[in-house]
Coordinates of C-alpha atoms and ligand atoms in Angstrom, one line a residue:
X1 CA -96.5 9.9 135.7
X2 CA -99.7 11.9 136.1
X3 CA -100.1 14.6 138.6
X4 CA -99.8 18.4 139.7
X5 CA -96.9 19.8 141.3
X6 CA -96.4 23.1 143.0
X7 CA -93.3 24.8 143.1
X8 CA -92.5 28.2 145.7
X9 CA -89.8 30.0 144.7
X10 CA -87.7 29.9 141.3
X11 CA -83.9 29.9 142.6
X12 CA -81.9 27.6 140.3
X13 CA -82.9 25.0 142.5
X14 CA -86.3 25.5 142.6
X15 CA -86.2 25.6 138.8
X16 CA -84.3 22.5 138.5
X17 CA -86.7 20.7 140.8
X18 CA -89.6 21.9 138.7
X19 CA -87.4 20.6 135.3
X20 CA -87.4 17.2 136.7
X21 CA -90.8 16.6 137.9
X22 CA -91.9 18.2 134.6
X23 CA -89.5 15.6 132.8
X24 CA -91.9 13.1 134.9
X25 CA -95.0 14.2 133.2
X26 CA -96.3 15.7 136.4
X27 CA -98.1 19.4 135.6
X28 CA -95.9 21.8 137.0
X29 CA -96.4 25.8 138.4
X30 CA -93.3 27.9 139.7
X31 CA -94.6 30.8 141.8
X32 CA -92.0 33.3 142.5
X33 CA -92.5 37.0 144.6
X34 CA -90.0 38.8 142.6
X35 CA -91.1 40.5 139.6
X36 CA -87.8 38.2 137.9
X37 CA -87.0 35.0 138.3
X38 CA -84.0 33.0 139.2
X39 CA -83.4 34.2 143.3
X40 CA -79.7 34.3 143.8
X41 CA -78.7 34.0 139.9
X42 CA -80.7 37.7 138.5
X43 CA -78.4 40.3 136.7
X44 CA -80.0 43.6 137.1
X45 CA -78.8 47.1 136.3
X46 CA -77.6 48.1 140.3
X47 CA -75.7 51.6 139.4
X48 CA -76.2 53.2 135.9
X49 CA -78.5 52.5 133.0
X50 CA -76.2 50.1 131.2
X51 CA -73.8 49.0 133.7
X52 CA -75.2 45.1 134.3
X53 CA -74.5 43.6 137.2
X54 CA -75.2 40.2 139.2
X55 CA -77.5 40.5 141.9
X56 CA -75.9 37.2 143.7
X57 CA -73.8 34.8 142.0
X58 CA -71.2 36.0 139.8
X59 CA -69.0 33.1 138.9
X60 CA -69.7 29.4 138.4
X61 CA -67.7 26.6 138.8
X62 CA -70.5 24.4 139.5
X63 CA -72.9 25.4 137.2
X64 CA -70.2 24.8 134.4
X65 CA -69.8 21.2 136.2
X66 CA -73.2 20.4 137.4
X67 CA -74.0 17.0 136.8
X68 CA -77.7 17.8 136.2
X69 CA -77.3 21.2 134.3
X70 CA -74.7 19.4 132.5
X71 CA -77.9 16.9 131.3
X72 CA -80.1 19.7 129.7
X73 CA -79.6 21.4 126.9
X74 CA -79.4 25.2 128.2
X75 CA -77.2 26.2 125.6
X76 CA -79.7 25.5 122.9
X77 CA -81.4 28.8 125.3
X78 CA -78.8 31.1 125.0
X79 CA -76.4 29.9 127.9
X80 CA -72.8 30.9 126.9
X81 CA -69.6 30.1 129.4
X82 CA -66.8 32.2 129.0
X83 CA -63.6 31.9 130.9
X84 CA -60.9 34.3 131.3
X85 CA -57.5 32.5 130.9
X86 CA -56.9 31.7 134.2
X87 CA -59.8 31.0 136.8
X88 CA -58.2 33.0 139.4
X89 CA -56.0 35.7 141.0
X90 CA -55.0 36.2 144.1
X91 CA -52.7 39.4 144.8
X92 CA -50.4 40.0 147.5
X93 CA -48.5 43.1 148.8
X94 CA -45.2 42.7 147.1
X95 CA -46.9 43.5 143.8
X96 CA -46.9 40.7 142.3
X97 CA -50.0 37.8 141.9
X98 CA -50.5 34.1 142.8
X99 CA -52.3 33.0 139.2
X100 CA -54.5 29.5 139.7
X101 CA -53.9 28.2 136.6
X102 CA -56.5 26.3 134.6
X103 CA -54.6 23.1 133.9
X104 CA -53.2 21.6 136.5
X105 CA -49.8 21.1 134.9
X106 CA -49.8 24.4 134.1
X107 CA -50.2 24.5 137.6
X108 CA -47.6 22.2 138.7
X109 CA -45.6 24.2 136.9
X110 CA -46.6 28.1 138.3
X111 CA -46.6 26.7 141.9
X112 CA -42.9 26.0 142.1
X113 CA -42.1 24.2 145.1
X114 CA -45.6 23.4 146.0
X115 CA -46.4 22.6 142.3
X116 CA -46.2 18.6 143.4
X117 CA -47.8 19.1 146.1
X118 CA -51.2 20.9 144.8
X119 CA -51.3 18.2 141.9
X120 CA -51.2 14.9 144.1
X121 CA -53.9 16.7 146.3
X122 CA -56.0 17.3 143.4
X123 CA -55.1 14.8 140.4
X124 CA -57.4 12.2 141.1
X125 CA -60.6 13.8 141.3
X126 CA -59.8 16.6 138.6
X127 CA -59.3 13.8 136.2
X128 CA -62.3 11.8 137.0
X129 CA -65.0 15.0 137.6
X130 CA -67.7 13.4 135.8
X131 CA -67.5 10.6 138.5
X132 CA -66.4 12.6 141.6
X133 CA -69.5 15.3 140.6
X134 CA -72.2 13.3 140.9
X135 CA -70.9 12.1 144.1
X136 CA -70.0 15.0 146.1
X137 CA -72.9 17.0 145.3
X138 CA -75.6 14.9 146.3
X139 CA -76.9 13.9 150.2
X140 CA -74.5 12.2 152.9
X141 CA -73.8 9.4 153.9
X142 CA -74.3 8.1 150.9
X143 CA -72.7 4.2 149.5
X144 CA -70.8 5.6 147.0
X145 CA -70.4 4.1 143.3
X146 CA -66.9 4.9 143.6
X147 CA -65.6 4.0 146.8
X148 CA -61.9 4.6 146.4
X149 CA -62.0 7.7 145.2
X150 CA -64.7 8.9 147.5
X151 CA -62.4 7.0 150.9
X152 CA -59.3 8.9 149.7
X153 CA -61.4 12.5 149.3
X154 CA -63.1 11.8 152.5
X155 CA -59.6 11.1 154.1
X156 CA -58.3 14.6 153.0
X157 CA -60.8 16.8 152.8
X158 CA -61.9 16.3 156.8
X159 CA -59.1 17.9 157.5
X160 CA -59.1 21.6 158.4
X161 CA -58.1 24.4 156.1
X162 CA -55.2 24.6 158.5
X163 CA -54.0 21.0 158.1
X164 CA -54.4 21.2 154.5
X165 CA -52.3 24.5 153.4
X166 CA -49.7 23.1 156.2
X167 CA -48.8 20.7 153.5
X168 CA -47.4 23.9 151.4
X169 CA -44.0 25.2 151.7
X170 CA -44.6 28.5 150.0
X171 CA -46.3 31.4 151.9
X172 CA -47.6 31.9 148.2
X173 CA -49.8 28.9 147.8
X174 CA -51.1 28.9 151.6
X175 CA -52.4 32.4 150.5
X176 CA -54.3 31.0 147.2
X177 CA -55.4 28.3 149.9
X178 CA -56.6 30.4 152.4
X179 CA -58.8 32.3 149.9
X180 CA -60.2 28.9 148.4
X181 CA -61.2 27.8 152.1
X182 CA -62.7 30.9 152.9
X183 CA -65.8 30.4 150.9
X184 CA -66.9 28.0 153.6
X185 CA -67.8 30.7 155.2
X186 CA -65.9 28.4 158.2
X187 CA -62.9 29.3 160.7
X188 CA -59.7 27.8 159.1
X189 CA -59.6 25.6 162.1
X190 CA -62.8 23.6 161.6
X191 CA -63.4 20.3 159.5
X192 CA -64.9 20.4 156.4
X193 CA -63.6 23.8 155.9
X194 CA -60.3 22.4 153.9
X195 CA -62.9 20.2 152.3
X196 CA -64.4 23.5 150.9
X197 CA -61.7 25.0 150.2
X198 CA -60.8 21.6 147.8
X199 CA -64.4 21.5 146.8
X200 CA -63.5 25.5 144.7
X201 CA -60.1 24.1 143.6
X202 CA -61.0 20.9 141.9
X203 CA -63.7 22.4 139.3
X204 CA -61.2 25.3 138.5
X205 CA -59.0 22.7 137.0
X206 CA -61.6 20.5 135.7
X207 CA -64.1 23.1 134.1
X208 CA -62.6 26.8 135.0
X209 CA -64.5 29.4 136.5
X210 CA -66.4 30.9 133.9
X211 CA -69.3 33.1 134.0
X212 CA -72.4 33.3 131.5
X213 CA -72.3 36.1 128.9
X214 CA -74.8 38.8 130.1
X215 CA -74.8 38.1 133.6
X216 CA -75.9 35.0 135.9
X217 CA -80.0 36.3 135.0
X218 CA -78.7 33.9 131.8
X219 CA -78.7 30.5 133.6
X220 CA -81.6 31.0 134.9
X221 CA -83.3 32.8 131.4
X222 CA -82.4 29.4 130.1
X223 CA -83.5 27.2 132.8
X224 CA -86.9 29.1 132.2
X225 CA -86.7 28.5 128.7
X226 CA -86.3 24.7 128.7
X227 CA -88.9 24.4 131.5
X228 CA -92.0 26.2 129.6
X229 CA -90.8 24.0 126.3
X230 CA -91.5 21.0 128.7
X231 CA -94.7 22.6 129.4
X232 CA -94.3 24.1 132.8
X233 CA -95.0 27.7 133.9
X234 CA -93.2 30.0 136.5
X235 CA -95.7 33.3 137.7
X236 CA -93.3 36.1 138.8
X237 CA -94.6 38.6 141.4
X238 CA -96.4 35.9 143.4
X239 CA -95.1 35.3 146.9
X240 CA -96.5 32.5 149.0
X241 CA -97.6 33.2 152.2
X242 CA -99.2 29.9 153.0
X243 CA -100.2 26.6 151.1
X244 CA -103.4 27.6 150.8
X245 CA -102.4 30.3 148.1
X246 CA -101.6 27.6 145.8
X247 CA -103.4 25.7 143.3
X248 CA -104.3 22.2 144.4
X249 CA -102.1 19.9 144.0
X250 CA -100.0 16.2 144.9
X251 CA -96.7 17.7 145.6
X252 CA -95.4 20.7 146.9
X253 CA -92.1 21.6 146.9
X254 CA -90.2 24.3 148.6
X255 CA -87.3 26.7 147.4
X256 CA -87.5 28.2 150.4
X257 CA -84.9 27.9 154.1
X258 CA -86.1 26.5 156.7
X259 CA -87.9 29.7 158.5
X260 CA -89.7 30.4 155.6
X261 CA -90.9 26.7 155.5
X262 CA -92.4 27.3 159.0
X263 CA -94.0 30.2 158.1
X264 CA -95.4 28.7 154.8
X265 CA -96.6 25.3 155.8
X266 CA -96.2 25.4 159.3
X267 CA -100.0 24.1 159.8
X268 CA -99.4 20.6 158.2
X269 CA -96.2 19.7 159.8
X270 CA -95.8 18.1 162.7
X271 CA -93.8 19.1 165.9
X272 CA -91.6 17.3 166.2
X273 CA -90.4 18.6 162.6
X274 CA -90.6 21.8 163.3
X275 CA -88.7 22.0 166.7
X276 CA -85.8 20.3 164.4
X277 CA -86.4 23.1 161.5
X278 CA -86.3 25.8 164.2
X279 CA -82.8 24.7 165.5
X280 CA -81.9 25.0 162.1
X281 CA -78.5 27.5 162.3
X282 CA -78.1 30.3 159.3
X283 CA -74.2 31.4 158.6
X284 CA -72.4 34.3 158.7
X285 CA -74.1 37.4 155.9
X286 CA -72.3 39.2 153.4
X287 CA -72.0 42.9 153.0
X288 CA -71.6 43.7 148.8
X289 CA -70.7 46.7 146.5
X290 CA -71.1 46.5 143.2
X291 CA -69.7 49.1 140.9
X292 CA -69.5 51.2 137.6
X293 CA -66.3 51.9 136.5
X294 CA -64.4 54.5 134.4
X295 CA -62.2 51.8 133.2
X296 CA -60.3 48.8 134.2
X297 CA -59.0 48.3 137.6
X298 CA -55.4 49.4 138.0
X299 CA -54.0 46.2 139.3
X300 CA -50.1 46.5 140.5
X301 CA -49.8 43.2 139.6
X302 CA -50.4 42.8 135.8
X303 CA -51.5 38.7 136.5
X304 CA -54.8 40.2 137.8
X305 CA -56.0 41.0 134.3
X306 CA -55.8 37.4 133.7
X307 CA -58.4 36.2 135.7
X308 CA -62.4 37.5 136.2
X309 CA -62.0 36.7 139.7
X310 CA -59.9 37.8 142.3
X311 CA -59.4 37.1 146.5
X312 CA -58.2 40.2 148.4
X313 CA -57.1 39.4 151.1
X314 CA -53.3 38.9 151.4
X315 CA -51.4 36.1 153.1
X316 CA -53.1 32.7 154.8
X317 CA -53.0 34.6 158.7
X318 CA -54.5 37.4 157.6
X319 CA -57.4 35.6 155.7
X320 CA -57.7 33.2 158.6
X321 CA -58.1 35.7 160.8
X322 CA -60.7 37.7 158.8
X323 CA -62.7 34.3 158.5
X324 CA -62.0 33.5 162.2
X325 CA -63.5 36.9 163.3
X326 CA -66.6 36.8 161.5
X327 CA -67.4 33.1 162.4
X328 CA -67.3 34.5 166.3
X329 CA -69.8 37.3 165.8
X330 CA -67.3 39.9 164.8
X331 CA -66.2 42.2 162.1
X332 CA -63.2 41.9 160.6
X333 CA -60.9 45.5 160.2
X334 CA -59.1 43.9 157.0
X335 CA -61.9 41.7 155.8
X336 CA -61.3 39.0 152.8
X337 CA -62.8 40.4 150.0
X338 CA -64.0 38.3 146.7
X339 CA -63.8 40.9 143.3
X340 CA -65.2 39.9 140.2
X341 CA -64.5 42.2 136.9
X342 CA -66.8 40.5 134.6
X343 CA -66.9 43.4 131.9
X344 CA -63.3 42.5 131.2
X345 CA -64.2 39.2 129.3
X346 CA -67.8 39.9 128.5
X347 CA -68.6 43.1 126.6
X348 CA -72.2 43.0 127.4
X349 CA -71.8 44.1 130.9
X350 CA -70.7 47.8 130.8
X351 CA -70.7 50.4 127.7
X352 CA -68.0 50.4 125.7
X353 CA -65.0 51.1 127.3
X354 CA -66.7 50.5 130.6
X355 CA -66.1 48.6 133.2
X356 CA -67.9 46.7 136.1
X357 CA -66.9 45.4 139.6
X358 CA -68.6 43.0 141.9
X359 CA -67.0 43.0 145.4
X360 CA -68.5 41.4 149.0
X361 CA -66.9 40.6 152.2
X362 CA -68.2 38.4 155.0
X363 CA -69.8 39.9 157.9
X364 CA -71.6 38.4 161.2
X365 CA -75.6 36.8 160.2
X366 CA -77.9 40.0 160.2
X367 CA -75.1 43.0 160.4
X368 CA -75.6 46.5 159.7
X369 CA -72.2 47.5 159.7
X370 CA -71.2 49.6 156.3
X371 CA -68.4 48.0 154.9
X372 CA -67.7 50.0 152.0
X373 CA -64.3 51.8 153.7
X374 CA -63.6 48.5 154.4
X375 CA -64.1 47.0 151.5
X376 CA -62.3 50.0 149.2
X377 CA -58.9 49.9 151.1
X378 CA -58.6 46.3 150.8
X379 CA -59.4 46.8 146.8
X380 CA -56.8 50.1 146.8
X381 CA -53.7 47.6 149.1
X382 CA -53.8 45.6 145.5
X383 CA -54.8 48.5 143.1
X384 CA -53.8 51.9 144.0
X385 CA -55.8 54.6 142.4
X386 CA -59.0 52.3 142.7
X387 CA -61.6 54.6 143.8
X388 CA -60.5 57.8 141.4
X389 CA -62.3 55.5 138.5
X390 CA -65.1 54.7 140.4
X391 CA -68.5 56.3 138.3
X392 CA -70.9 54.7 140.3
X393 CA -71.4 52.4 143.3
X394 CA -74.5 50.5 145.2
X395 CA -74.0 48.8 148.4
X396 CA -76.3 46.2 149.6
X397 CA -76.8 44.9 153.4
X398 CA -77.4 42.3 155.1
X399 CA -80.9 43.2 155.5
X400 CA -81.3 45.0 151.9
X401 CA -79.9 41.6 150.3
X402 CA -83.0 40.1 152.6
X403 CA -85.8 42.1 151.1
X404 CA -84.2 41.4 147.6
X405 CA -84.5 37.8 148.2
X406 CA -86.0 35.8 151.3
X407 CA -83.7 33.3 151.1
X408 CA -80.8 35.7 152.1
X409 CA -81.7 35.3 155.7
X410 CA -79.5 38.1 157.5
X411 CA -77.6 37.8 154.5
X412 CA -76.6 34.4 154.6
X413 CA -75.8 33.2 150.6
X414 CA -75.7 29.8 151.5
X415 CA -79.0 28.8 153.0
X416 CA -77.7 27.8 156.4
X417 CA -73.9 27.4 158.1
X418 CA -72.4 24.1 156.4
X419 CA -70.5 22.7 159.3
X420 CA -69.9 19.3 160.2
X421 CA -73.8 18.6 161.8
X422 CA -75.5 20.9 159.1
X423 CA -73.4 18.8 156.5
X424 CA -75.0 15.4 157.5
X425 CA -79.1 16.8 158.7
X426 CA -79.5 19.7 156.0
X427 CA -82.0 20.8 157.4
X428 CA -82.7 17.6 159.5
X429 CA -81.7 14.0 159.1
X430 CA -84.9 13.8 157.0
X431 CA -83.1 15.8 154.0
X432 CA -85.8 16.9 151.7
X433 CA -88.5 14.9 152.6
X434 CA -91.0 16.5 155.7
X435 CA -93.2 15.4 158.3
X436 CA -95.6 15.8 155.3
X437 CA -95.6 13.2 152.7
X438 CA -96.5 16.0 149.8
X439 CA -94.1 18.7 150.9
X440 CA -90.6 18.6 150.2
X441 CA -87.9 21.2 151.0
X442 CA -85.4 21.7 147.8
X443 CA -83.1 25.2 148.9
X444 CA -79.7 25.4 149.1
X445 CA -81.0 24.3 153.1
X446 CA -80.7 20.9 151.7
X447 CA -77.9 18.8 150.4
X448 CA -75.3 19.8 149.1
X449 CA -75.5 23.4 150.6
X450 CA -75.3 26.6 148.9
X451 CA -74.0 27.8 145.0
X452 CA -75.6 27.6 141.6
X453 CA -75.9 23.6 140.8
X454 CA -79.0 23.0 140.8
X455 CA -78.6 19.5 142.5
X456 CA -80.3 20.1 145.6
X457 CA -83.9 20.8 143.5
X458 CA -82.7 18.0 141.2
X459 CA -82.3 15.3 144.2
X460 CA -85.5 16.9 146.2
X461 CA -87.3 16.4 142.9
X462 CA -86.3 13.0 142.4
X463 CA -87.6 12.1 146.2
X464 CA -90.5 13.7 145.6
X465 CA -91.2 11.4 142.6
X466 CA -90.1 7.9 143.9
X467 CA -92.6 8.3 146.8
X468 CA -95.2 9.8 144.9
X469 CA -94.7 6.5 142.7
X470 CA -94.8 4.2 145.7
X471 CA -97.8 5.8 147.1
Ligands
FAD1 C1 -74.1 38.1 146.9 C2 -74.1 36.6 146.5 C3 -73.0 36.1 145.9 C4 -73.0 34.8 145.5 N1 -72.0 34.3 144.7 C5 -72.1 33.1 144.1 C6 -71.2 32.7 143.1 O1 -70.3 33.4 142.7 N2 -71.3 31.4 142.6 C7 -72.3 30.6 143.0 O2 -72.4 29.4 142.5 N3 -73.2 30.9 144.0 C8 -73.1 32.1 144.5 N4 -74.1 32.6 145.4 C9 -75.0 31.6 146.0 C10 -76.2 31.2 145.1 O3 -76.7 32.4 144.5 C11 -77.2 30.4 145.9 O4 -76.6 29.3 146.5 C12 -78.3 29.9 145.0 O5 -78.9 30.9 144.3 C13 -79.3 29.1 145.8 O6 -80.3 28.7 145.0 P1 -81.8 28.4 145.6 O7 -82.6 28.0 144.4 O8 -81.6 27.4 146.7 O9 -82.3 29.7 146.2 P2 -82.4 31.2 145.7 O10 -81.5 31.4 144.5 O11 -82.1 32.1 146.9 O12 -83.9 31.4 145.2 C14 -85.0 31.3 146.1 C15 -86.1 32.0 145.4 O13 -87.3 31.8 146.2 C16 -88.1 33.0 146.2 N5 -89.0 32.9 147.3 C17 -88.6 32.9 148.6 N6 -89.7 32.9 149.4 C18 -90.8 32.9 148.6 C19 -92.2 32.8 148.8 N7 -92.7 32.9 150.0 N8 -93.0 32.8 147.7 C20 -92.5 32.8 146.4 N9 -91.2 32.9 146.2 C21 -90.3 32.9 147.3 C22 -87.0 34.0 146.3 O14 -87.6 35.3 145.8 C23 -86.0 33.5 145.3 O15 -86.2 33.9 144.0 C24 -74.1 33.9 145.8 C25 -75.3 34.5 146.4 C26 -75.3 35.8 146.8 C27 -76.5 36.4 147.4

């Protein structure tokens, strides 16, 4: 296919979009207003020199099973999973930890009465990933190519987070629920938010949670890497203020929300697309720390070690609550916290001996509440001693995490709230596709929603391509 495209902003989506247009043929330019490249997935030195830390997304079960990063060959650029041996810990107050184990036998097994239970949930779609993948992270509705499997997902995963952990017995396993579920960013109490929760359990089993040696900036160094073999280019420390900043060009297509879209192309959409991006909802923001430690955190229970990341947060009321206070505008006093220690499994993180921490907590869309207090006790309930190791620490708002990236919009990591309405018109019924027939939309605003995957550039690119065919 002959042609130019234009890509704004070089998030993993926007880099995957501008992978498959180049794949195409098409000519293609990434213009990005950071001085680095890769939005959400940068690793940067936050605290000392020689501490590395992740700007945004720390670990990545669906970068591991992305069915399109899955396609290239990023490894031939230096990409390198490592998992710690189990994908995650979750702590509680008698001093002991809920491990979720890798296999889910080994689950079955570590799980005790719910052991059963947590296998027939997750069985079928752990053992057929590399069809279930490709059909939960794309656009809905959708016919699917596997319609039993899909019907019997769809059946479950409706369900609340509620319903879902009220199939448990054990206070234990609600808890490693609850923390699952609450990266929906949801209440416990609405649909889709069990689906979530389901949605971080299945890849766990069925390709771990592993993070890339020397930081999450590594996806996207070798995402940059394959594109300029393929011949594209991406121009750092370029922001686009409007379309006429860019080269001309047959497509254009956006790794921006949906307010930046306004702002950018606003002139060549029509209105009634842009009352429907304006009623376009953002989610909850996050408030993060990251930190430089003296040495590894003092876990009571030893099971933390085991895992890179952990969910602090204690039993399935108190998360629920947490999740439930910050969905209605409010802070939470004993916020659910999500801890990453990368430095423990990857040595290129921290000088030796060293140690780094990654830590946020949910907070209400555009807060500037400091949560670090917050934050620290939650860390010290599950590892006393905590902030005595602490060398260095760096907080970053809402509204900092905004001018680091302006995606983040009032600190919102997922482009937008996924609930129920947002799931099917992300950011309208219209998906990527505009009132414009060259400009397409390809941010975690689109299907399927927020995380590192790459699939919503991948499925805006394709799109982009079949109607530029057609035209
Ligand atoms: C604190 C935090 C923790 C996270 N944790 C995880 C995690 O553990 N695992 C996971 O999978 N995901 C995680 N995420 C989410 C993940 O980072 C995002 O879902 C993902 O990066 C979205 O990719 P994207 O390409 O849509 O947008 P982004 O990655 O946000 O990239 C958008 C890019 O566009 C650029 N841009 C914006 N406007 C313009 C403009 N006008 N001109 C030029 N460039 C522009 C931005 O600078 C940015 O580089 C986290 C995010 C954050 C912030």
């Amino acid at each position: 296919m002959k042609g130019k495209a234009c890509v704004i902003g070089s998030g993993p989506n926007g880099l995957s979009a501008a992978i498959v247009l180049d794949q195409a043929g098409l000519e293609v330019q990434v213009f990005e207003t950071q001085p680095i490249p890769g939005g959400g997935a940068r690793s940067m030195e936050l605290t000392l020199p020689g501490f590395l830390h992740d700007f945004g997304s720390a670990v990545h079960p669906l970068a591991a099973g992305s069915p399109f990063f899955s396609s290239l060959p990023l490894h031939e650029y230096g990409l390198e999973w490592i998992h710690s041996p189990a994908p995650l810990a979750h702590p509680l107050d008698d001093g002991t930890a809920v491990l979720l184990e890798r296999k889910l036998d080994d689950a079955r097994a570590s799980l005790g009465v719910d052991g059963e239970t947590w296998c027939r949930l997750l069985r079928p779609y752990v053992e057929h990933w590399k069809a279930f993948a490709p059909e939960v992270l794309r656009p809905q509705p959708a016919i699917p190519k596997h319609p039993w499997l899909m019907a019997r997902f769809g059946m479950t995963a409706f369900a609340s987070a509620e319903r879902i952990a009220g199939r448990f017995q054990s206070e234990r396993t609600r808890a490693l629920f609850a923390g699952l579920a609450a990266h929906s960013f949801l209440s416990f109490d609405e649909v889709l938010s069990g689906a979530l929760g389901m949605l971080m359990a299945i890849p766990a089993h069925a390709v771990g949670w592993p993070i890339p040696r020397g930081g999450s900036q590594a996806i996207t160094n070798a995402l940059c890497g394959y594109l300029e073999k393929l011949g594209g280019a991406v121009h750092t420390s370029r922001r686009i203020d409007s379309l006429e900043g860019l080269p001309k060009c047959d497509l254009v297509l956006c790794d921006v929300t949906p307010r930046q879209l306004l702002a950018i192309a606003g002139s060549r959409l029509a209105s009634y697309y842009k009352r429907r991006l304006q009623a376009f909802r953002y989610g909850p923001g996050v408030f993060k720390v990251d930190y430089a430690l003296r040495e590894p955190i003092p876990w009571r229970a030893s099971e933390c070690k085991q895992a890179i990341t952990l969910h602090l947060g204690g039993p399935f009321e108190q998360i629920a609550a947490s999740e439930k206070a910050v969905r209605s505008g409010k802070h939470s006093e004993k916020p659910f916290v999500l801890l990453a220690q990368h430095s423990l499994y990857d040595t290129s993180r921290a000088p030796a001996g060293k140690h780094t921490a990654w830590a946020y907590c949910h907070v209400p869309n555009g807060s500037t509440e400091n949560m670090l207090s917050k934050i620290e006790e939650q860390i010290e309930r599950f590892a006393p001693g905590f902030r005595e190791i602490v060398l260095a620490r760096r907080t970053l708002s809402c509204a900092e995490l905004e001018v680091m990236n302006a995606n983040l919009v009032g600190g919102d990591i997922n482009g937008g709230v996924l609930d129920l309405r947002q799931f099917l018109a992300r950011p309208t019924w219209q998906q990527y596709a505009t009132s414009a027939r060259d400009i397409y939309i390809c941010s975690a605003s689109t299907p399927p929603g927020g995380a590192v995957h790459g699939m919503c550039g991948y499925h805006a690119a394709k799109m982009a391509l079949r109607r530029f065919a057609a035209a």
